[in-house]
């Protein structure tokens, strides 16, 4: 009987035997390594896809919590101003540039004397201007307490008198009271004013002057 022992192969046979064993073992190890790599590659790919999906898709809670951004609308208002026409000589006087004053010629008038009052109007503007000094615009009133005694406008014969007033040159006019009460437009019989203390006041369009006190004897 022949025994199958390593000695039967000789030196050359032993080398071939171990080479075949090493090749077979390497094939088994390579197969196992490939299978492990394939499985791990699938897992990494799945994880990579899952991570990409997680990054690209916002969560429902984050979307609902994000505040809505509204557009800002800015409204700009443009004011349009119209330049005032420049004043020229002969235009109507600006009341703010006029100074009106009144002074009685005398403080006390004796029996039979008619009281007189001097009205002065001065233009302080830069240009000459026109002003109505007639009774339609200027009115001198005489009163005693609450009793309205006489009015220059009520007894006037002229209604309008336009005057050109130059800068700084006073316009002066003397207004006379006939010492009688004014009633019914100063027509018909008029009673004579009684002795006593009276007040004279003058008004123009937009202008006033301090009142003046005088007496009748």
Short mmCIF file of N, CA and C in Angstrom, two decimals, residues 45-159:
data_model
loop_
_atom_site.label_atom_id
_atom_site.label_comp_id
_atom_site.label_asym_id
_atom_site.label_seq_id
_atom_site.Cartn_x
_atom_site.Cartn_y
_atom_site.Cartn_z
N UNK A 45 -23.90 55.26 -0.11
CA UNK A 45 -24.71 55.93 -1.14
C UNK A 45 -26.06 56.32 -0.63
N UNK A 46 -26.65 55.36 0.13
CA UNK A 46 -27.96 55.69 0.70
C UNK A 46 -27.85 56.85 1.65
N UNK A 47 -26.80 56.83 2.50
CA UNK A 47 -26.64 57.91 3.46
C UNK A 47 -26.37 59.23 2.75
N UNK A 48 -25.59 59.16 1.65
CA UNK A 48 -25.29 60.39 0.91
C UNK A 48 -26.55 60.98 0.32
N UNK A 49 -27.40 60.14 -0.26
CA UNK A 49 -28.67 60.60 -0.85
C UNK A 49 -29.57 61.16 0.22
N UNK A 50 -29.63 60.42 1.38
CA UNK A 50 -30.48 60.91 2.48
C UNK A 50 -30.00 62.25 2.99
N UNK A 51 -28.67 62.40 3.12
CA UNK A 51 -28.14 63.68 3.61
C UNK A 51 -28.43 64.80 2.62
N UNK A 52 -28.27 64.52 1.34
CA UNK A 52 -28.56 65.54 0.33
C UNK A 52 -30.02 65.94 0.37
N UNK A 53 -30.90 64.96 0.54
CA UNK A 53 -32.33 65.28 0.62
C UNK A 53 -32.63 66.10 1.86
N UNK A 54 -31.95 65.77 2.98
CA UNK A 54 -32.18 66.53 4.21
C UNK A 54 -31.72 67.95 4.07
N UNK A 55 -30.62 68.18 3.37
CA UNK A 55 -30.11 69.54 3.20
C UNK A 55 -30.96 70.34 2.23
N UNK A 56 -31.41 69.75 1.15
CA UNK A 56 -32.15 70.49 0.12
C UNK A 56 -33.59 70.76 0.46
N UNK A 57 -34.19 70.02 1.37
CA UNK A 57 -35.61 70.17 1.68
C UNK A 57 -35.78 70.77 3.06
N UNK A 58 -36.32 72.02 3.21
CA UNK A 58 -36.53 72.61 4.54
C UNK A 58 -37.60 71.87 5.30
N UNK A 59 -37.47 71.83 6.60
CA UNK A 59 -38.45 71.15 7.42
C UNK A 59 -39.74 71.92 7.46
N UNK A 60 -40.84 71.24 7.75
CA UNK A 60 -42.15 71.88 7.79
C UNK A 60 -42.22 72.90 8.90
N UNK A 61 -41.59 72.62 10.05
CA UNK A 61 -41.64 73.57 11.17
C UNK A 61 -40.88 74.82 10.84
N UNK A 62 -39.73 74.72 10.16
CA UNK A 62 -38.95 75.90 9.80
C UNK A 62 -39.68 76.75 8.79
N UNK A 63 -40.37 76.10 7.83
CA UNK A 63 -41.12 76.85 6.81
C UNK A 63 -42.27 77.61 7.43
N UNK A 64 -42.97 76.97 8.35
CA UNK A 64 -44.13 77.64 8.95
C UNK A 64 -43.72 78.74 9.90
N UNK A 65 -42.52 78.61 10.50
CA UNK A 65 -42.11 79.62 11.48
C UNK A 65 -41.49 80.84 10.83
N UNK A 66 -41.08 80.74 9.56
CA UNK A 66 -40.41 81.86 8.91
C UNK A 66 -41.40 83.01 8.72
N UNK A 67 -41.09 84.23 9.15
CA UNK A 67 -42.01 85.38 9.01
C UNK A 67 -42.13 85.81 7.56
N UNK A 68 -43.35 86.28 7.20
CA UNK A 68 -43.57 86.77 5.84
C UNK A 68 -42.98 88.17 5.69
N UNK A 69 -42.26 88.35 4.61
CA UNK A 69 -41.62 89.65 4.35
C UNK A 69 -42.51 90.44 3.40
N UNK A 70 -43.05 91.58 3.88
CA UNK A 70 -43.94 92.41 3.06
C UNK A 70 -43.12 93.49 2.38
N UNK A 71 -43.47 93.84 1.15
CA UNK A 71 -42.75 94.91 0.45
C UNK A 71 -43.02 96.26 1.09
N UNK A 72 -42.03 97.13 1.13
CA UNK A 72 -42.15 98.48 1.70
C UNK A 72 -42.47 99.47 0.60
N UNK A 73 -43.56 100.21 0.78
CA UNK A 73 -43.99 101.19 -0.21
C UNK A 73 -43.72 102.58 0.35
N UNK A 74 -42.97 103.38 -0.35
CA UNK A 74 -42.65 104.74 0.07
C UNK A 74 -43.38 105.73 -0.82
N UNK A 75 -44.16 106.62 -0.18
CA UNK A 75 -44.92 107.64 -0.90
C UNK A 75 -44.25 108.99 -0.68
N UNK A 76 -43.89 109.65 -1.73
CA UNK A 76 -43.24 110.95 -1.65
C UNK A 76 -44.21 112.02 -2.13
N UNK A 77 -44.49 113.01 -1.25
CA UNK A 77 -45.39 114.11 -1.59
C UNK A 77 -44.56 115.30 -2.04
N UNK A 78 -44.93 115.84 -3.16
CA UNK A 78 -44.23 117.00 -3.69
C UNK A 78 -45.13 118.21 -3.59
N UNK A 79 -44.67 119.22 -2.85
CA UNK A 79 -45.45 120.45 -2.68
C UNK A 79 -45.11 121.42 -3.80
N UNK A 80 -46.14 121.93 -4.42
CA UNK A 80 -45.96 122.89 -5.49
C UNK A 80 -46.35 124.27 -4.99
N UNK A 81 -45.44 125.18 -5.04
CA UNK A 81 -45.70 126.54 -4.60
C UNK A 81 -45.69 127.48 -5.78
N UNK A 82 -46.59 128.44 -5.73
CA UNK A 82 -46.68 129.43 -6.79
C UNK A 82 -46.10 130.74 -6.29
N UNK A 83 -45.15 131.24 -7.01
CA UNK A 83 -44.50 132.49 -6.61
C UNK A 83 -45.50 133.65 -6.69
N UNK A 84 -45.47 134.50 -5.66
CA UNK A 84 -46.36 135.64 -5.64
C UNK A 84 -45.89 136.67 -6.68
N UNK A 85 -46.85 137.30 -7.36
CA UNK A 85 -46.44 138.31 -8.34
C UNK A 85 -45.73 139.48 -7.66
N UNK A 86 -44.74 140.00 -8.31
CA UNK A 86 -43.95 141.09 -7.74
C UNK A 86 -44.78 142.38 -7.75
N UNK A 87 -44.70 143.12 -6.64
CA UNK A 87 -45.42 144.38 -6.53
C UNK A 87 -44.79 145.43 -7.45
N UNK A 88 -45.65 146.31 -7.97
CA UNK A 88 -45.17 147.41 -8.81
C UNK A 88 -45.87 148.69 -8.39
N UNK A 89 -45.32 149.81 -8.80
CA UNK A 89 -45.91 151.11 -8.46
C UNK A 89 -47.37 151.16 -8.92
N UNK A 90 -48.23 151.67 -8.04
CA UNK A 90 -49.64 151.81 -8.39
C UNK A 90 -50.50 150.66 -7.92
N UNK A 91 -49.88 149.57 -7.45
CA UNK A 91 -50.68 148.47 -6.91
C UNK A 91 -51.32 148.91 -5.59
N UNK A 92 -52.35 148.17 -5.18
CA UNK A 92 -53.01 148.49 -3.92
C UNK A 92 -52.04 148.34 -2.76
N UNK A 93 -52.16 149.22 -1.78
CA UNK A 93 -51.27 149.20 -0.62
C UNK A 93 -51.52 147.96 0.23
N UNK A 94 -50.44 147.43 0.78
CA UNK A 94 -50.53 146.33 1.73
C UNK A 94 -50.83 146.94 3.11
N UNK A 95 -51.95 146.58 3.74
CA UNK A 95 -52.27 147.15 5.06
C UNK A 95 -51.14 146.99 6.07
N UNK A 96 -50.33 145.94 5.93
CA UNK A 96 -49.23 145.73 6.87
C UNK A 96 -48.15 146.80 6.73
N UNK A 97 -48.13 147.45 5.58
CA UNK A 97 -47.11 148.49 5.34
C UNK A 97 -47.65 149.90 5.57
N UNK A 98 -48.89 150.02 6.09
CA UNK A 98 -49.52 151.33 6.29
C UNK A 98 -49.61 151.66 7.78
N UNK A 99 -49.45 152.95 8.07
CA UNK A 99 -49.57 153.44 9.45
C UNK A 99 -50.65 154.52 9.48
N UNK A 100 -51.69 154.32 10.29
CA UNK A 100 -52.81 155.25 10.40
C UNK A 100 -52.79 155.90 11.79
N UNK A 101 -53.01 157.21 11.82
CA UNK A 101 -53.05 157.92 13.10
C UNK A 101 -54.13 159.00 13.05
N UNK A 102 -54.59 159.41 14.24
CA UNK A 102 -55.64 160.42 14.37
C UNK A 102 -55.31 161.34 15.54
N UNK A 103 -55.55 162.60 15.37
CA UNK A 103 -55.30 163.56 16.45
C UNK A 103 -56.34 164.69 16.36
N UNK A 104 -56.97 165.06 17.49
CA UNK A 104 -57.89 166.21 17.47
C UNK A 104 -57.09 167.51 17.34
N UNK A 105 -57.64 168.45 16.61
CA UNK A 105 -56.98 169.75 16.48
C UNK A 105 -56.92 170.45 17.83
N UNK A 106 -57.97 170.29 18.63
CA UNK A 106 -58.02 170.86 19.99
C UNK A 106 -58.55 169.79 20.94
N UNK A 107 -58.22 169.92 22.19
CA UNK A 107 -58.72 168.99 23.19
C UNK A 107 -60.08 169.40 23.71
N UNK A 108 -60.36 170.72 23.72
CA UNK A 108 -61.63 171.24 24.22
C UNK A 108 -62.19 172.23 23.19
N UNK A 109 -63.49 172.04 22.88
CA UNK A 109 -64.16 172.94 21.93
C UNK A 109 -65.27 173.68 22.67
N UNK A 110 -65.22 175.00 22.54
CA UNK A 110 -66.23 175.83 23.21
C UNK A 110 -67.53 175.84 22.42
N UNK A 111 -68.50 176.41 23.02
CA UNK A 111 -69.82 176.48 22.41
C UNK A 111 -69.73 177.15 21.04
N UNK A 112 -70.27 176.45 20.04
CA UNK A 112 -70.27 176.97 18.67
C UNK A 112 -69.09 176.51 17.84
N UNK A 113 -68.05 175.99 18.46
CA UNK A 113 -66.90 175.50 17.70
C UNK A 113 -67.15 174.06 17.19
N UNK A 114 -66.80 173.83 15.94
CA UNK A 114 -66.95 172.49 15.37
C UNK A 114 -65.64 171.69 15.55
N UNK A 115 -65.74 170.53 16.17
CA UNK A 115 -64.53 169.73 16.38
C UNK A 115 -63.90 169.29 15.05
N UNK A 116 -62.59 169.31 15.00
CA UNK A 116 -61.84 168.86 13.82
C UNK A 116 -60.79 167.83 14.24
N UNK A 117 -60.56 166.89 13.33
CA UNK A 117 -59.62 165.79 13.60
C UNK A 117 -58.70 165.60 12.39
N UNK A 118 -57.44 165.46 12.67
CA UNK A 118 -56.46 165.32 11.59
C UNK A 118 -56.09 163.84 11.44
N UNK A 119 -56.40 163.29 10.28
CA UNK A 119 -56.04 161.90 9.97
C UNK A 119 -54.74 161.90 9.16
N UNK A 120 -53.83 161.03 9.51
CA UNK A 120 -52.56 160.89 8.79
C UNK A 120 -52.37 159.44 8.39
N UNK A 121 -51.98 159.22 7.13
CA UNK A 121 -51.76 157.88 6.59
C UNK A 121 -50.40 157.85 5.92
N UNK A 122 -49.55 156.93 6.33
CA UNK A 122 -48.18 156.86 5.80
C UNK A 122 -47.92 155.48 5.21
N UNK A 123 -47.32 155.49 4.01
CA UNK A 123 -46.92 154.25 3.35
C UNK A 123 -45.47 153.95 3.71
N UNK A 124 -45.22 152.83 4.35
CA UNK A 124 -43.86 152.43 4.71
C UNK A 124 -43.31 151.35 3.79
N UNK A 125 -44.06 151.00 2.75
CA UNK A 125 -43.61 149.98 1.80
C UNK A 125 -42.51 150.49 0.88
N UNK A 126 -41.95 149.60 0.08
CA UNK A 126 -40.85 149.97 -0.81
C UNK A 126 -41.33 150.74 -2.03
N UNK A 127 -42.57 150.55 -2.45
CA UNK A 127 -43.07 151.17 -3.67
C UNK A 127 -44.29 152.04 -3.39
N UNK A 128 -44.54 152.94 -4.31
CA UNK A 128 -45.76 153.76 -4.22
C UNK A 128 -46.97 152.86 -4.44
N UNK A 129 -48.03 153.13 -3.69
CA UNK A 129 -49.22 152.29 -3.79
C UNK A 129 -50.48 153.15 -3.67
N UNK A 130 -51.61 152.56 -3.97
CA UNK A 130 -52.88 153.30 -3.94
C UNK A 130 -53.71 152.84 -2.76
N UNK A 131 -54.44 153.83 -2.18
CA UNK A 131 -55.30 153.54 -1.03
C UNK A 131 -56.54 154.41 -1.13
N UNK A 132 -57.68 153.81 -0.81
CA UNK A 132 -58.95 154.54 -0.84
C UNK A 132 -59.12 155.27 0.49
N UNK A 133 -59.08 156.60 0.44
CA UNK A 133 -59.23 157.41 1.66
C UNK A 133 -60.64 157.99 1.76
N UNK A 134 -61.53 157.58 0.88
CA UNK A 134 -62.92 158.06 0.92
C UNK A 134 -63.68 157.40 2.06
N UNK A 135 -64.92 157.83 2.26
CA UNK A 135 -65.71 157.34 3.38
C UNK A 135 -66.12 155.87 3.22
N UNK A 136 -66.01 155.33 1.99
CA UNK A 136 -66.26 153.89 1.84
C UNK A 136 -65.20 153.06 2.55
N UNK A 137 -64.00 153.65 2.70
CA UNK A 137 -62.88 152.93 3.31
C UNK A 137 -62.54 153.45 4.70
N UNK A 138 -62.58 154.75 4.88
CA UNK A 138 -62.18 155.37 6.15
C UNK A 138 -63.41 155.93 6.85
N UNK A 139 -63.57 155.60 8.12
CA UNK A 139 -64.74 156.08 8.86
C UNK A 139 -64.30 156.61 10.23
N UNK A 140 -64.70 157.85 10.53
CA UNK A 140 -64.46 158.47 11.83
C UNK A 140 -65.76 158.44 12.62
N UNK A 141 -65.70 157.93 13.83
CA UNK A 141 -66.90 157.83 14.66
C UNK A 141 -66.69 158.58 15.97
N UNK A 142 -67.78 159.23 16.40
CA UNK A 142 -67.79 159.95 17.67
C UNK A 142 -68.83 159.28 18.56
N UNK A 143 -68.41 158.98 19.78
CA UNK A 143 -69.32 158.31 20.72
C UNK A 143 -69.15 158.90 22.11
N UNK A 144 -70.19 158.64 22.94
CA UNK A 144 -70.15 159.05 24.35
C UNK A 144 -70.65 157.85 25.15
N UNK A 145 -69.71 157.13 25.77
CA UNK A 145 -70.09 155.88 26.43
C UNK A 145 -70.53 154.87 25.39
N UNK A 146 -71.75 154.32 25.58
CA UNK A 146 -72.29 153.37 24.60
C UNK A 146 -73.14 154.07 23.54
N UNK A 147 -73.25 155.37 23.62
CA UNK A 147 -74.07 156.14 22.69
C UNK A 147 -73.25 156.51 21.45
N UNK A 148 -73.67 155.99 20.31
CA UNK A 148 -73.01 156.35 19.05
C UNK A 148 -73.62 157.66 18.57
N UNK A 149 -72.83 158.72 18.59
CA UNK A 149 -73.33 160.07 18.34
C UNK A 149 -73.28 160.42 16.85
N UNK A 150 -72.17 160.14 16.23
CA UNK A 150 -72.01 160.58 14.83
C UNK A 150 -71.01 159.68 14.10
N UNK A 151 -71.19 159.54 12.76
CA UNK A 151 -70.30 158.75 11.92
C UNK A 151 -70.04 159.52 10.63
N UNK A 152 -68.77 159.68 10.28
CA UNK A 152 -68.43 160.38 9.04
C UNK A 152 -68.96 159.63 7.83
N UNK A 153 -68.95 158.32 7.86
CA UNK A 153 -69.45 157.54 6.73
C UNK A 153 -70.96 157.74 6.57
N UNK A 154 -71.66 157.81 7.67
CA UNK A 154 -73.12 157.96 7.60
C UNK A 154 -73.50 159.30 6.98
N UNK A 155 -72.68 160.32 7.23
CA UNK A 155 -73.00 161.65 6.73
C UNK A 155 -72.13 162.06 5.53
N UNK A 156 -71.43 161.10 4.92
CA UNK A 156 -70.48 161.44 3.86
C UNK A 156 -71.19 161.79 2.57
N UNK A 157 -70.55 162.65 1.78
CA UNK A 157 -71.03 162.99 0.45
C UNK A 157 -70.23 162.27 -0.65
N UNK A 158 -69.02 161.88 -0.32
CA UNK A 158 -68.20 161.13 -1.27
C UNK A 158 -68.00 159.72 -0.74
N UNK A 159 -68.04 158.75 -1.64
CA UNK A 159 -67.89 157.36 -1.21
C UNK A 159 -66.48 156.83 -1.37
#
